[in-house]
Coordinates of C-alpha atoms in Angstrom, one line a residue:
Chain A
M1 CA 0.0 0.0 0.0
I2 CA 2.8 2.4 1.0
A3 CA 4.7 1.3 -2.1
M4 CA 1.7 2.1 -4.2
M5 CA 1.4 5.6 -2.7
D6 CA 5.1 6.2 -3.2
S7 CA 4.9 5.1 -6.9
L8 CA 1.9 7.3 -7.4
R9 CA 3.7 10.2 -5.9
N10 CA 6.8 9.6 -8.1
I11 CA 4.6 9.5 -11.2
L12 CA 3.1 12.9 -10.2
V13 CA 6.6 14.3 -9.5
M14 CA 7.6 13.3 -13.1
I15 CA 4.5 15.0 -14.4
E16 CA 5.3 18.1 -12.4
L17 CA 8.9 18.2 -13.7
E18 CA 7.5 18.3 -17.3
A19 CA 5.1 21.1 -16.4
R20 CA 8.0 23.1 -14.9
R21 CA 10.1 22.6 -18.0
I22 CA 7.3 23.8 -20.2
R23 CA 6.8 26.8 -18.0
H24 CA 10.4 27.9 -18.6
D25 CA 10.3 27.3 -22.3
R26 CA 7.1 27.3 -24.3
T27 CA 8.6 27.7 -27.8
E28 CA 8.5 24.0 -28.5
L29 CA 4.8 23.9 -27.8
Y30 CA 4.1 26.6 -30.3
V31 CA 6.4 25.2 -32.9
R32 CA 4.9 21.8 -32.6
A33 CA 1.4 23.3 -33.0
V34 CA 2.3 24.7 -36.5
Q35 CA 2.1 21.4 -38.3
P36 CA -1.4 20.4 -37.1
V37 CA -2.7 23.8 -37.7
L38 CA -1.5 23.7 -41.3
W39 CA -3.2 20.3 -41.7
L40 CA -6.5 21.8 -40.7
V41 CA -6.2 25.2 -42.4
I42 CA -4.6 24.1 -45.7
Y43 CA -5.3 20.4 -46.3
G44 CA -8.6 20.6 -44.5
S45 CA -10.0 23.5 -46.5
V46 CA -8.8 22.2 -49.9
M47 CA -10.2 18.7 -49.2
S48 CA -13.5 20.0 -48.0
S49 CA -14.2 21.7 -51.3
V50 CA -13.5 18.4 -53.1
K51 CA -16.2 16.5 -51.1
L52 CA -14.9 13.0 -52.1
I53 CA -14.7 11.5 -48.7
P54 CA -17.8 10.3 -46.9
T55 CA -17.7 12.0 -43.5
G56 CA -21.2 11.1 -42.2
G57 CA -22.6 14.6 -42.5
M58 CA -19.9 16.7 -40.8
S59 CA -17.6 19.1 -42.6
Y60 CA -14.3 17.6 -43.7
I61 CA -12.3 20.0 -41.4
A62 CA -14.4 18.9 -38.5
Y63 CA -14.0 15.3 -39.5
I64 CA -10.2 15.4 -39.5
T65 CA -9.8 17.6 -36.4
P66 CA -9.7 14.7 -33.9
G67 CA -7.2 12.9 -36.1
V68 CA -5.0 15.9 -36.5
L69 CA -5.2 16.5 -32.8
L70 CA -4.1 12.9 -32.1
Q71 CA -1.4 13.0 -34.7
S72 CA 0.2 15.9 -33.0
T73 CA -0.2 14.0 -29.7
A74 CA 1.5 11.0 -31.1
F75 CA 4.3 13.1 -32.6
V76 CA 4.9 14.9 -29.3
S77 CA 4.9 11.6 -27.3
I78 CA 7.0 9.6 -29.7
F79 CA 9.6 12.3 -29.8
F80 CA 9.5 12.3 -26.0
G81 CA 11.8 9.3 -26.2
L82 CA 14.5 11.8 -27.2
T83 CA 14.3 13.2 -23.7
I84 CA 14.9 9.7 -22.4
V85 CA 17.9 9.2 -24.7
W86 CA 19.2 12.6 -23.5
E87 CA 18.7 11.6 -19.9
K88 CA 20.6 8.4 -20.6
E89 CA 23.5 10.2 -22.3
S90 CA 23.6 12.5 -19.2
G91 CA 23.7 10.9 -15.8
I92 CA 20.0 11.7 -14.9
L93 CA 18.6 8.2 -15.5
K94 CA 21.5 6.7 -13.5
K95 CA 20.8 9.0 -10.7
L96 CA 17.0 8.5 -10.7
L97 CA 17.6 4.7 -10.5
V98 CA 19.6 5.2 -7.3
T99 CA 16.7 7.0 -5.7
P100 CA 14.0 4.9 -3.9
A101 CA 11.6 5.5 -6.8
S102 CA 10.7 2.2 -8.3
R103 CA 11.8 1.6 -11.9
Y104 CA 8.3 1.2 -13.2
S105 CA 7.2 4.4 -11.5
I106 CA 10.0 6.1 -13.4
V107 CA 8.8 4.7 -16.7
I108 CA 5.1 5.4 -16.1
G109 CA 5.9 8.8 -14.8
R110 CA 8.1 9.7 -17.7
S111 CA 5.5 8.4 -20.1
M112 CA 2.7 10.3 -18.5
A113 CA 4.8 13.4 -18.6
A114 CA 4.4 13.3 -22.4
G115 CA 0.6 13.6 -21.7
V116 CA 1.2 17.0 -20.2
R117 CA 2.6 18.2 -23.5
S118 CA -0.1 16.6 -25.5
I119 CA -2.9 18.2 -23.5
L120 CA -1.3 21.6 -24.0
Q121 CA -1.1 20.9 -27.7
A122 CA -4.8 20.2 -27.7
V123 CA -5.4 23.5 -25.8
I124 CA -3.7 25.4 -28.6
I125 CA -5.2 23.4 -31.5
I126 CA -8.9 23.3 -30.4
P127 CA -9.4 27.1 -30.3
I128 CA -7.8 27.4 -33.7
A129 CA -10.1 24.8 -35.1
M130 CA -13.0 26.7 -33.6
L131 CA -11.8 29.8 -35.3
I132 CA -11.9 28.2 -38.7
G133 CA -15.4 27.0 -38.1
V134 CA -15.3 23.6 -36.5
A135 CA -18.3 23.1 -34.2
F136 CA -17.5 21.1 -31.0
I137 CA -20.1 19.4 -28.8
P138 CA -20.6 21.9 -26.0
N139 CA -20.5 19.3 -23.2
P140 CA -17.9 19.9 -20.5
A141 CA -18.0 16.2 -19.4
Y142 CA -17.2 15.1 -23.0
F143 CA -14.3 17.6 -23.1
I144 CA -12.9 16.3 -19.8
L145 CA -13.2 12.7 -21.0
A146 CA -11.6 13.6 -24.3
F147 CA -8.7 15.2 -22.6
A148 CA -8.3 12.3 -20.2
L149 CA -8.1 10.0 -23.3
I150 CA -5.5 12.2 -25.0
F151 CA -3.5 12.1 -21.9
L152 CA -3.8 8.3 -21.6
I153 CA -2.9 7.5 -25.2
S154 CA 0.1 9.9 -25.0
A155 CA 1.5 7.7 -22.2
G156 CA 1.1 4.7 -24.6
F157 CA 2.9 6.4 -27.5
A158 CA 5.6 7.7 -25.1
A159 CA 6.0 4.1 -23.9
I160 CA 6.6 3.0 -27.5
S161 CA 9.2 5.7 -27.7
I162 CA 10.9 4.5 -24.5
F163 CA 10.9 1.0 -26.0
I164 CA 12.6 2.3 -29.1
A165 CA 15.0 4.4 -27.1
S166 CA 16.2 1.2 -25.4
F167 CA 17.4 0.0 -28.8
L168 CA 18.6 3.2 -30.4
K169 CA 21.0 4.8 -28.0
T170 CA 21.8 8.0 -30.0
R171 CA 19.6 11.0 -30.7
E172 CA 20.4 11.0 -34.4
R173 CA 19.1 7.5 -35.1
F174 CA 16.1 8.2 -33.0
M175 CA 15.0 11.1 -35.2
G176 CA 14.6 9.0 -38.3
I177 CA 12.7 6.2 -36.6
G178 CA 10.4 8.7 -34.9
Q179 CA 9.1 9.8 -38.3
A180 CA 8.9 6.3 -39.6
I181 CA 6.5 5.4 -36.7
T182 CA 4.3 8.5 -36.5
F183 CA 3.4 8.5 -40.2
P184 CA 2.0 5.0 -40.5
L185 CA 0.1 5.5 -37.3
F186 CA -1.5 8.6 -38.8
F187 CA -2.2 7.6 -42.4
A188 CA -3.2 4.0 -41.7
S189 CA -6.0 5.1 -39.4
N190 CA -9.3 6.7 -39.6
A191 CA -7.8 10.1 -39.0
L192 CA -8.2 11.5 -42.5
Y193 CA -10.7 9.0 -44.1
P194 CA -12.9 6.2 -43.0
I195 CA -11.3 2.8 -42.7
E196 CA -13.9 1.3 -45.2
L197 CA -12.2 3.2 -48.0
M198 CA -8.9 1.3 -47.5
P199 CA -7.6 -1.7 -49.4
P200 CA -7.9 -5.0 -47.4
L201 CA -4.4 -5.2 -46.0
L202 CA -4.3 -1.6 -44.9
K203 CA -7.7 -2.1 -43.4
E204 CA -6.3 -4.9 -41.2
F205 CA -3.6 -2.7 -40.0
A206 CA -5.9 0.2 -39.3
L207 CA -8.0 -2.1 -37.1
V208 CA -5.1 -2.9 -34.8
N209 CA -3.8 0.7 -34.9
P210 CA -4.5 2.2 -31.5
M211 CA -4.8 5.6 -33.3
S212 CA -8.0 4.5 -35.0
Y213 CA -9.7 3.8 -31.6
A214 CA -8.5 7.1 -30.1
V215 CA -9.7 9.0 -33.2
D216 CA -13.1 7.3 -33.0
A217 CA -13.4 8.1 -29.3
I218 CA -12.4 11.7 -29.6
R219 CA -14.5 12.3 -32.8
G220 CA -17.5 10.9 -30.9
L221 CA -16.9 13.0 -27.9
L222 CA -16.0 16.3 -29.4
I223 CA -17.5 16.4 -33.0
S224 CA -20.3 14.0 -33.7
G225 CA -21.6 13.4 -30.2
N226 CA -22.1 9.7 -31.2
I227 CA -20.6 7.8 -28.3
S228 CA -22.0 4.3 -29.0
N229 CA -18.5 2.9 -29.5
L230 CA -17.0 4.7 -26.6
A231 CA -16.7 1.9 -24.1
F232 CA -15.1 -0.3 -26.7
D233 CA -12.7 2.4 -27.8
I234 CA -11.7 3.1 -24.2
S235 CA -11.0 -0.5 -23.5
A236 CA -8.9 -0.8 -26.7
I237 CA -6.9 2.3 -25.7
T238 CA -6.4 1.1 -22.1
I239 CA -5.2 -2.3 -23.3
F240 CA -2.8 -0.7 -25.7
V241 CA -1.4 1.7 -23.0
V242 CA -1.1 -1.0 -20.3
V243 CA 0.7 -3.4 -22.7
M244 CA 3.1 -0.7 -23.9
L245 CA 3.9 0.5 -20.4
A246 CA 4.7 -3.1 -19.4
I247 CA 6.9 -3.5 -22.5
A248 CA 8.6 -0.2 -21.8
S249 CA 9.2 -1.1 -18.1
V250 CA 10.9 -4.3 -19.1
S251 CA 13.0 -2.8 -21.9
F252 CA 14.0 0.1 -19.6
K253 CA 16.5 -2.2 -18.1
R254 CA 18.4 -2.3 -21.4
I255 CA 18.6 1.5 -21.4
I256 CA 20.5 1.6 -18.2
E257 CA 23.0 -1.2 -18.8
Chain B
M1 CA 33.6 0.7 14.3
E2 CA 30.4 0.3 12.2
T3 CA 31.0 -0.9 8.7
A4 CA 29.6 1.2 5.9
V5 CA 30.6 -0.8 2.9
E6 CA 31.6 -4.4 2.8
I7 CA 32.6 -6.1 -0.5
N8 CA 33.4 -9.8 -0.8
G9 CA 34.9 -11.3 -3.9
I10 CA 33.0 -9.1 -6.4
K11 CA 33.6 -10.0 -10.0
K12 CA 31.9 -8.5 -13.0
F13 CA 32.3 -9.8 -16.6
Y14 CA 30.7 -8.2 -19.5
N15 CA 29.4 -10.6 -22.2
G16 CA 30.9 -13.4 -20.2
K17 CA 34.4 -12.4 -21.2
V18 CA 35.5 -8.8 -20.5
K19 CA 36.7 -8.7 -17.0
A20 CA 35.6 -5.3 -15.5
L21 CA 36.1 -6.4 -11.9
D22 CA 38.3 -9.3 -11.1
G23 CA 37.7 -10.2 -7.4
I24 CA 37.3 -7.1 -5.2
D25 CA 37.4 -7.4 -1.4
L26 CA 37.0 -4.2 0.6
R27 CA 35.7 -2.8 3.9
V28 CA 35.0 0.8 4.6
G29 CA 34.3 2.1 8.1
A30 CA 31.3 4.4 8.8
G31 CA 32.1 8.1 8.7
K32 CA 35.2 7.7 6.7
V33 CA 36.2 9.3 3.4
F34 CA 37.3 6.6 1.1
A35 CA 39.0 7.2 -2.3
V36 CA 39.3 4.8 -5.1
L37 CA 42.2 5.8 -7.3
G38 CA 42.7 4.4 -10.7
P39 CA 43.3 5.0 -14.4
N40 CA 40.6 5.0 -17.0
G41 CA 39.1 1.5 -17.4
A42 CA 40.3 0.2 -14.0
G43 CA 36.8 -0.7 -13.0
K44 CA 36.1 2.2 -10.6
T45 CA 32.8 3.2 -12.1
T46 CA 31.6 -0.5 -12.5
L47 CA 32.3 -1.0 -8.8
M48 CA 30.4 2.1 -7.8
R49 CA 27.4 1.1 -10.0
I50 CA 27.3 -2.2 -8.3
L51 CA 27.4 -0.6 -4.9
T52 CA 24.6 1.8 -5.8
T53 CA 22.4 -1.1 -6.9
Q54 CA 22.4 -0.1 -10.6
I55 CA 24.0 -3.3 -12.0
K56 CA 24.5 -6.8 -10.5
P57 CA 27.9 -8.4 -10.2
T58 CA 28.6 -11.7 -11.9
S59 CA 29.6 -13.2 -8.6
G60 CA 30.4 -12.1 -5.0
D61 CA 28.4 -9.9 -2.7
A62 CA 28.4 -6.5 -1.2
S63 CA 26.5 -4.7 1.6
I64 CA 25.9 -1.2 2.6
F65 CA 25.4 -0.7 6.4
G66 CA 24.6 -4.4 6.6
L67 CA 22.0 -4.3 3.7
D68 CA 22.8 -6.6 0.8
V69 CA 22.9 -4.4 -2.4
M70 CA 21.3 -7.1 -4.5
K71 CA 18.7 -8.7 -2.2
D72 CA 17.8 -5.5 -0.2
D73 CA 18.3 -3.1 -3.1
S74 CA 15.3 -1.0 -2.5
E75 CA 16.1 -0.6 1.2
T76 CA 19.7 0.2 0.3
R77 CA 18.6 3.0 -2.0
K78 CA 17.0 4.8 1.0
L79 CA 20.4 5.1 2.7
I80 CA 22.6 6.1 -0.2
S81 CA 23.1 9.0 -2.5
Y82 CA 25.0 9.1 -5.7
V83 CA 26.4 11.6 -8.1
P84 CA 27.4 10.1 -11.4
Q85 CA 30.3 11.3 -13.5
E86 CA 28.0 12.6 -16.2
M87 CA 25.8 15.5 -15.6
S88 CA 22.7 14.6 -13.5
V89 CA 20.6 17.7 -13.2
W90 CA 17.9 19.0 -15.5
T91 CA 19.3 22.1 -17.2
D92 CA 16.0 23.5 -18.4
I93 CA 14.7 24.2 -14.9
S94 CA 16.2 26.2 -12.0
G95 CA 18.5 24.9 -9.3
Y96 CA 15.8 25.3 -6.7
E97 CA 13.4 23.2 -8.9
N98 CA 16.0 20.5 -9.3
L99 CA 16.3 20.2 -5.5
L100 CA 12.5 20.4 -5.2
I101 CA 12.0 17.4 -7.6
Y102 CA 14.5 15.3 -5.8
A103 CA 13.1 16.3 -2.4
K104 CA 9.7 15.1 -3.6
I105 CA 11.1 11.8 -5.0
Y106 CA 12.6 11.1 -1.6
G107 CA 9.3 11.9 0.1
I108 CA 10.5 14.8 2.2
P109 CA 7.4 16.2 3.8
A110 CA 6.0 19.4 2.2
G111 CA 6.5 21.5 5.4
E112 CA 10.2 20.8 5.5
R113 CA 11.1 21.1 1.9
K114 CA 11.6 24.8 1.5
K115 CA 13.8 25.1 4.6
L116 CA 15.9 22.1 3.7
I117 CA 16.4 23.2 0.0
N118 CA 17.4 26.8 1.0
G119 CA 19.7 25.4 3.6
M120 CA 21.3 23.1 1.1
L121 CA 21.7 25.9 -1.5
R122 CA 23.5 28.0 1.2
T123 CA 25.8 25.1 2.2
M124 CA 26.8 24.7 -1.4
G125 CA 27.2 28.4 -1.9
I126 CA 24.7 28.6 -4.8
E127 CA 21.8 30.4 -3.0
S128 CA 22.1 33.5 -5.2
F129 CA 21.5 31.4 -8.3
A130 CA 18.6 29.4 -6.9
G131 CA 16.1 30.8 -9.4
S132 CA 18.3 30.8 -12.5
L133 CA 18.1 28.0 -15.1
V134 CA 20.8 25.5 -14.6
R135 CA 21.8 26.0 -18.2
N136 CA 23.4 29.2 -17.2
Y137 CA 25.5 27.8 -14.3
S138 CA 29.2 27.3 -14.5
G139 CA 30.7 23.7 -14.4
G140 CA 31.6 24.1 -10.7
M141 CA 28.2 25.4 -9.8
I142 CA 26.5 22.5 -11.6
R143 CA 28.7 20.1 -9.6
R144 CA 27.8 21.7 -6.4
L145 CA 24.1 21.6 -7.3
E146 CA 24.4 17.9 -8.1
I147 CA 26.0 17.3 -4.7
A148 CA 23.3 19.3 -3.1
C149 CA 20.7 17.1 -4.8
A150 CA 22.5 14.1 -3.4
L151 CA 22.9 15.5 0.1
I152 CA 19.4 16.9 0.6
I153 CA 18.2 13.6 2.0
K154 CA 21.0 13.4 4.5
P155 CA 22.2 10.0 3.2
K156 CA 24.3 7.7 5.4
I157 CA 26.7 7.3 2.6
L158 CA 27.5 9.4 -0.5
F159 CA 28.9 7.9 -3.7
L160 CA 30.7 10.3 -5.9
D161 CA 32.1 9.2 -9.3
E162 CA 34.9 11.6 -10.3
P163 CA 33.3 14.5 -8.5
T164 CA 35.6 17.2 -9.8
I165 CA 36.5 16.0 -13.2
G166 CA 36.9 18.8 -15.8
L167 CA 36.8 21.6 -13.2
D168 CA 39.5 24.2 -12.8
P169 CA 41.6 24.0 -9.6
S170 CA 39.7 26.8 -7.7
A171 CA 36.3 25.2 -8.5
R172 CA 37.6 21.8 -7.4
K173 CA 38.8 23.3 -4.2
T174 CA 35.4 24.9 -3.5
V175 CA 33.5 21.7 -4.3
W176 CA 35.7 19.8 -1.7
E177 CA 35.5 22.6 0.9
K178 CA 31.7 22.5 0.7
L179 CA 31.6 18.7 0.9
M180 CA 33.9 18.6 3.8
S181 CA 32.0 21.2 5.8
F182 CA 28.8 19.2 5.2
K183 CA 30.6 16.0 6.3
D184 CA 31.8 17.6 9.5
E185 CA 28.3 18.7 10.4
N186 CA 26.5 15.6 9.4
G187 CA 29.0 12.7 9.6
V188 CA 28.2 11.2 6.2
T189 CA 30.4 8.4 4.9
I190 CA 32.0 9.4 1.5
F191 CA 33.1 6.9 -1.1
F192 CA 34.6 8.5 -4.2
N193 CA 36.3 7.6 -7.4
T194 CA 39.0 9.9 -8.7
H195 CA 42.1 10.1 -10.8
Y196 CA 43.3 13.2 -9.1
M197 CA 46.1 12.2 -6.7
D198 CA 46.0 15.4 -4.7
E199 CA 42.3 14.9 -3.9
A200 CA 42.9 11.4 -2.7
D201 CA 45.9 12.6 -0.7
I202 CA 44.3 15.6 1.0
Y203 CA 40.7 14.6 1.6
S204 CA 40.6 10.8 2.0
D205 CA 41.1 8.7 5.2
Q206 CA 41.9 5.7 3.1
I207 CA 42.8 5.0 -0.5
A208 CA 42.4 1.9 -2.7
I209 CA 44.5 1.9 -5.8
M210 CA 42.7 0.0 -8.6
N211 CA 44.0 -1.3 -11.8
A212 CA 42.6 -3.7 -14.3
G213 CA 39.7 -4.7 -12.1
K214 CA 41.7 -5.4 -9.0
I215 CA 42.6 -3.4 -5.9
V216 CA 46.4 -3.4 -6.1
K217 CA 47.1 -1.5 -2.9
L218 CA 45.1 -0.2 0.1
G219 CA 46.0 2.1 2.9
T220 CA 46.1 5.7 4.1
A221 CA 48.0 8.2 1.9
Q222 CA 50.8 8.2 4.5
E223 CA 51.0 4.4 4.6
L224 CA 51.1 4.2 0.8
K225 CA 53.9 6.7 0.5
H226 CA 55.9 5.0 3.3
S227 CA 55.4 1.6 1.6
L228 CA 57.7 2.8 -1.2
G229 CA 60.5 3.2 1.2
G230 CA 61.8 6.5 2.4
E231 CA 63.1 8.1 -0.8
I232 CA 63.0 7.8 -4.6
I233 CA 66.2 8.1 -6.6
S234 CA 65.7 8.8 -10.3
F235 CA 68.5 8.3 -12.8
G236 CA 68.8 9.8 -16.2
I237 CA 70.9 7.3 -18.2
E238 CA 72.4 6.6 -21.6
G239 CA 72.7 3.0 -22.7
K240 CA 70.5 0.1 -21.8
I241 CA 70.1 -1.4 -18.4
S242 CA 70.2 -5.1 -18.4
A243 CA 67.5 -7.0 -16.5
G244 CA 70.3 -8.6 -14.4
A245 CA 71.5 -5.1 -13.3
V246 CA 67.9 -4.2 -12.2
K247 CA 67.7 -7.4 -10.3
K248 CA 71.0 -6.7 -8.6
I249 CA 69.8 -3.3 -7.6
R250 CA 66.6 -4.8 -6.2
G251 CA 68.9 -7.1 -4.2
I252 CA 70.5 -4.2 -2.3
K253 CA 69.3 -4.5 1.3
I254 CA 67.8 -1.1 1.8
V255 CA 66.2 -0.9 -1.7
T256 CA 62.5 -1.7 -1.7
G257 CA 61.9 -1.5 -5.4
A258 CA 63.3 -0.5 -8.8
T259 CA 61.8 0.1 -12.2
A260 CA 63.6 0.8 -15.4
D261 CA 62.3 2.1 -18.7
E262 CA 63.7 3.9 -21.8
N263 CA 63.8 7.2 -19.8
G264 CA 65.7 6.0 -16.9
L265 CA 65.7 4.1 -13.7
R266 CA 63.7 4.7 -10.5
V267 CA 64.8 3.2 -7.2
F268 CA 62.9 3.2 -4.0
A269 CA 65.2 3.1 -0.9
S270 CA 64.9 3.8 2.7
D271 CA 68.2 5.7 2.7
A272 CA 69.2 7.2 -0.6
G273 CA 72.6 8.3 0.6
V274 CA 73.7 4.7 1.4
A275 CA 72.0 3.2 -1.6
L276 CA 73.3 5.6 -4.2
P277 CA 77.0 4.6 -4.4
R278 CA 76.1 0.9 -4.7
I279 CA 73.6 1.6 -7.5
T280 CA 76.1 3.7 -9.4
D281 CA 78.6 1.0 -9.0
I282 CA 76.2 -1.6 -10.5
L283 CA 75.3 0.7 -13.4
E284 CA 78.8 1.6 -14.3
K285 CA 79.8 -2.0 -14.3
G286 CA 76.9 -2.7 -16.6
G287 CA 78.3 -0.1 -19.0
V288 CA 75.5 2.5 -18.4
Y289 CA 76.4 6.1 -18.4
I290 CA 74.6 8.2 -15.7
K291 CA 73.5 11.6 -17.0
E292 CA 71.7 12.9 -13.9
V293 CA 70.5 11.8 -10.5
S294 CA 67.7 13.2 -8.4
I295 CA 66.4 12.3 -4.9
K296 CA 62.9 13.1 -3.6
K297 CA 60.3 12.0 -1.1
P298 CA 57.6 9.9 -2.7
T299 CA 54.2 11.4 -3.7
L300 CA 51.0 9.5 -4.4
D301 CA 51.9 9.7 -8.1
D302 CA 54.9 7.6 -7.4
V303 CA 52.8 5.2 -5.3
F304 CA 50.4 4.9 -8.2
L305 CA 53.1 4.4 -10.8
K306 CA 54.6 1.7 -8.7
Y307 CA 51.4 -0.3 -8.0
A308 CA 49.3 0.4 -11.0
G309 CA 52.3 0.2 -13.3
T310 CA 51.0 3.1 -15.4
K311 CA 50.6 6.8 -15.1
I312 CA 47.0 8.2 -15.1
E313 CA 46.3 9.8 -18.4
T314 CA 44.7 12.8 -17.0
A315 CA 44.7 15.3 -19.8
E316 CA 43.0 13.2 -22.5
R317 CA 40.3 12.0 -20.2
V318 CA 39.4 15.4 -18.8
T319 CA 39.0 16.8 -22.3
D320 CA 36.8 13.9 -23.1
I321 CA 34.5 14.4 -20.1
R322 CA 34.4 18.1 -20.5
Y323 CA 33.3 17.7 -24.1
T324 CA 30.6 15.3 -23.1
R325 CA 29.3 17.5 -20.3
D326 CA 29.3 20.6 -22.5
R327 CA 27.5 18.7 -25.3
I328 CA 24.8 17.5 -22.9
K329 CA 24.4 20.9 -21.3
R330 CA 23.3 22.5 -24.5

C-alpha cells in the first residue's frame, strides 16, 4: 500500500517536472502546433471543397480535427523518447535509478509526462479549429473525458518511444525512426478518411492501430456526439497503454545497462 | 567501528568475457572518506554502479550498512546518494526546482522542503543562483548543485564518481571545501572515485588503488607513501640497463623496489645516501652512463606508478568528459 502511494507520488513528480520545464520554455509547444494547424487550415480547407470522402454529414475539417489532434499528440509523445535518450546520455537516469523511486514508476511517470505536453497541444489546436469554423459538442463532461483519453494514449505512445530508445541509444538515429512510426500511425488510421475506403491489407492494420480507436473516441466526444462505440474504444486504448507501459518497463533495463 | 561498505569477492564480466572487476574485497568504516584511485578502465565506475544497486555483479556480494545491495536493493537505496560522473541535473529548470523534484522523489514532507532546500543551497554556496536556469550555471556550480541534490536527503553514505573532473583548480577546491564542511556537520560516509592524486591525498582517510579490475594497494595516503620506502632516486641514463642489473639493484638490502624504462631508472630506498654509491657501481659495471641523479620524497603519483604500473592519463580523459558535459548541457 505504501509502495503504491510512493509510486503514485513519483509519477506525479515526473509530471510536475515536465510542467515546470514547459513553463520555462514554451517555444517548442508553439512550434509543434504549427504542423497540425497547417493540416487543418490548408489540407482541410482544400479537401472540404472536393467532397470526395464520406464523413457522415460533418464538414471535412471537423472530420479530421480529432485525427490531426491525435497525430500531434503521437508526434509529441514519440519524440519524447528523445528526452529519455538525452537523460541516458547524461547521468540523470542513473541518478534516478539510485533513488528509492521504483523503476516502473519512473517509466510510467516519464510516459505520462508526455501527456502534459499533449494536453497543452490540444489546448492550442482546439481554439484554432473553432476559429476556422469547427463546431464542438458543448458538453464539459465530454471535453474532460476527451482530454483524459488524449493524456492516456500519449502515455502509450511515449512508452513506444521509451521502448525504441532502449534499442537506439543515440539521438540522431532516433529522429529517423520517430518519423517512420508516426506517419503509418496517422495515415493507416481513420484520422483522414474512413477505414472502409482502405484496401484490405491496410484495413487490417488500421483495425489494430490504436490511433483508430483514439480518433473514433475523440471524434464521438468532441465532434459527432455519437458515443455508442466509446466503451469499446476506451477498452482498446487502455489495453494498448497498459501493454506498452509493461513492455517499456521491461525494456527500460536495457537503457541503463 | 560500524561498517559502511563491505565487499566480498566481487567479479563482473561483460558478455561473459570482458573482466571489468576481477575479485574485489573491501571494507570501509562508517564516517570515513574513502578514495578509489585508478586509471581509465580500471573498473572504478563499475564497482560504484554495483554498490549503488544499478547493476548486478557476476559473482560475489556487497553490503551497505549491513544491507545486501542485491537482495535488499530498495532498502539500500534509501540510505545512499549518488552523483554520477555525467551531468545529472535538469538544465532547463532552475537549481531550486531540481532540488524540489529530488526532495519530492525522496518523500521529504511538504512542510520541511523549503527550509531544507534553502539550507542546502546555502551550504553549497549557490543560493544567489537558486532561481536561474541550470543551463546558465558554470561547471563548478552544476557540480555543487548535483552534490546538493544528493545530500538533501542526508544520506548515510554518499557515492561520488569523479566529483571534480573537468573543473578548474579553484572550482575543485570549492567543491571539496563545501563537501567537507557538510561532512563535518552531518557525519556522512563518503566513497569517491578519482584520478586526481592530490584529492585522494588531501581529503581521504583511506585510499584503494585500482588497476585492471583489481585493488592493487590499500592504505592511508601516509602508509602508501611509506610503503615505497623513504626516498626515490631517479637516474637519467644513456645506454640500456640489463635485467640482471635491475635485479642486482633490487637485491640491495635497503632498496624496496626498482623500475627501469627507456627514460631511466627509478629506485625506492629507505636511505638514498647509502644506496646511491652501490647503485652507481652496478650501473657503471653494466656499461651504463649516468647523466643525472635526483632524490625526492615519494608522492602519491609515485605510489600509483609503482602499484598500477601506469601513469594516469589525465589530460586526455578530462577533455573527453568536459566535451561530453558541454554537449549535454546544450
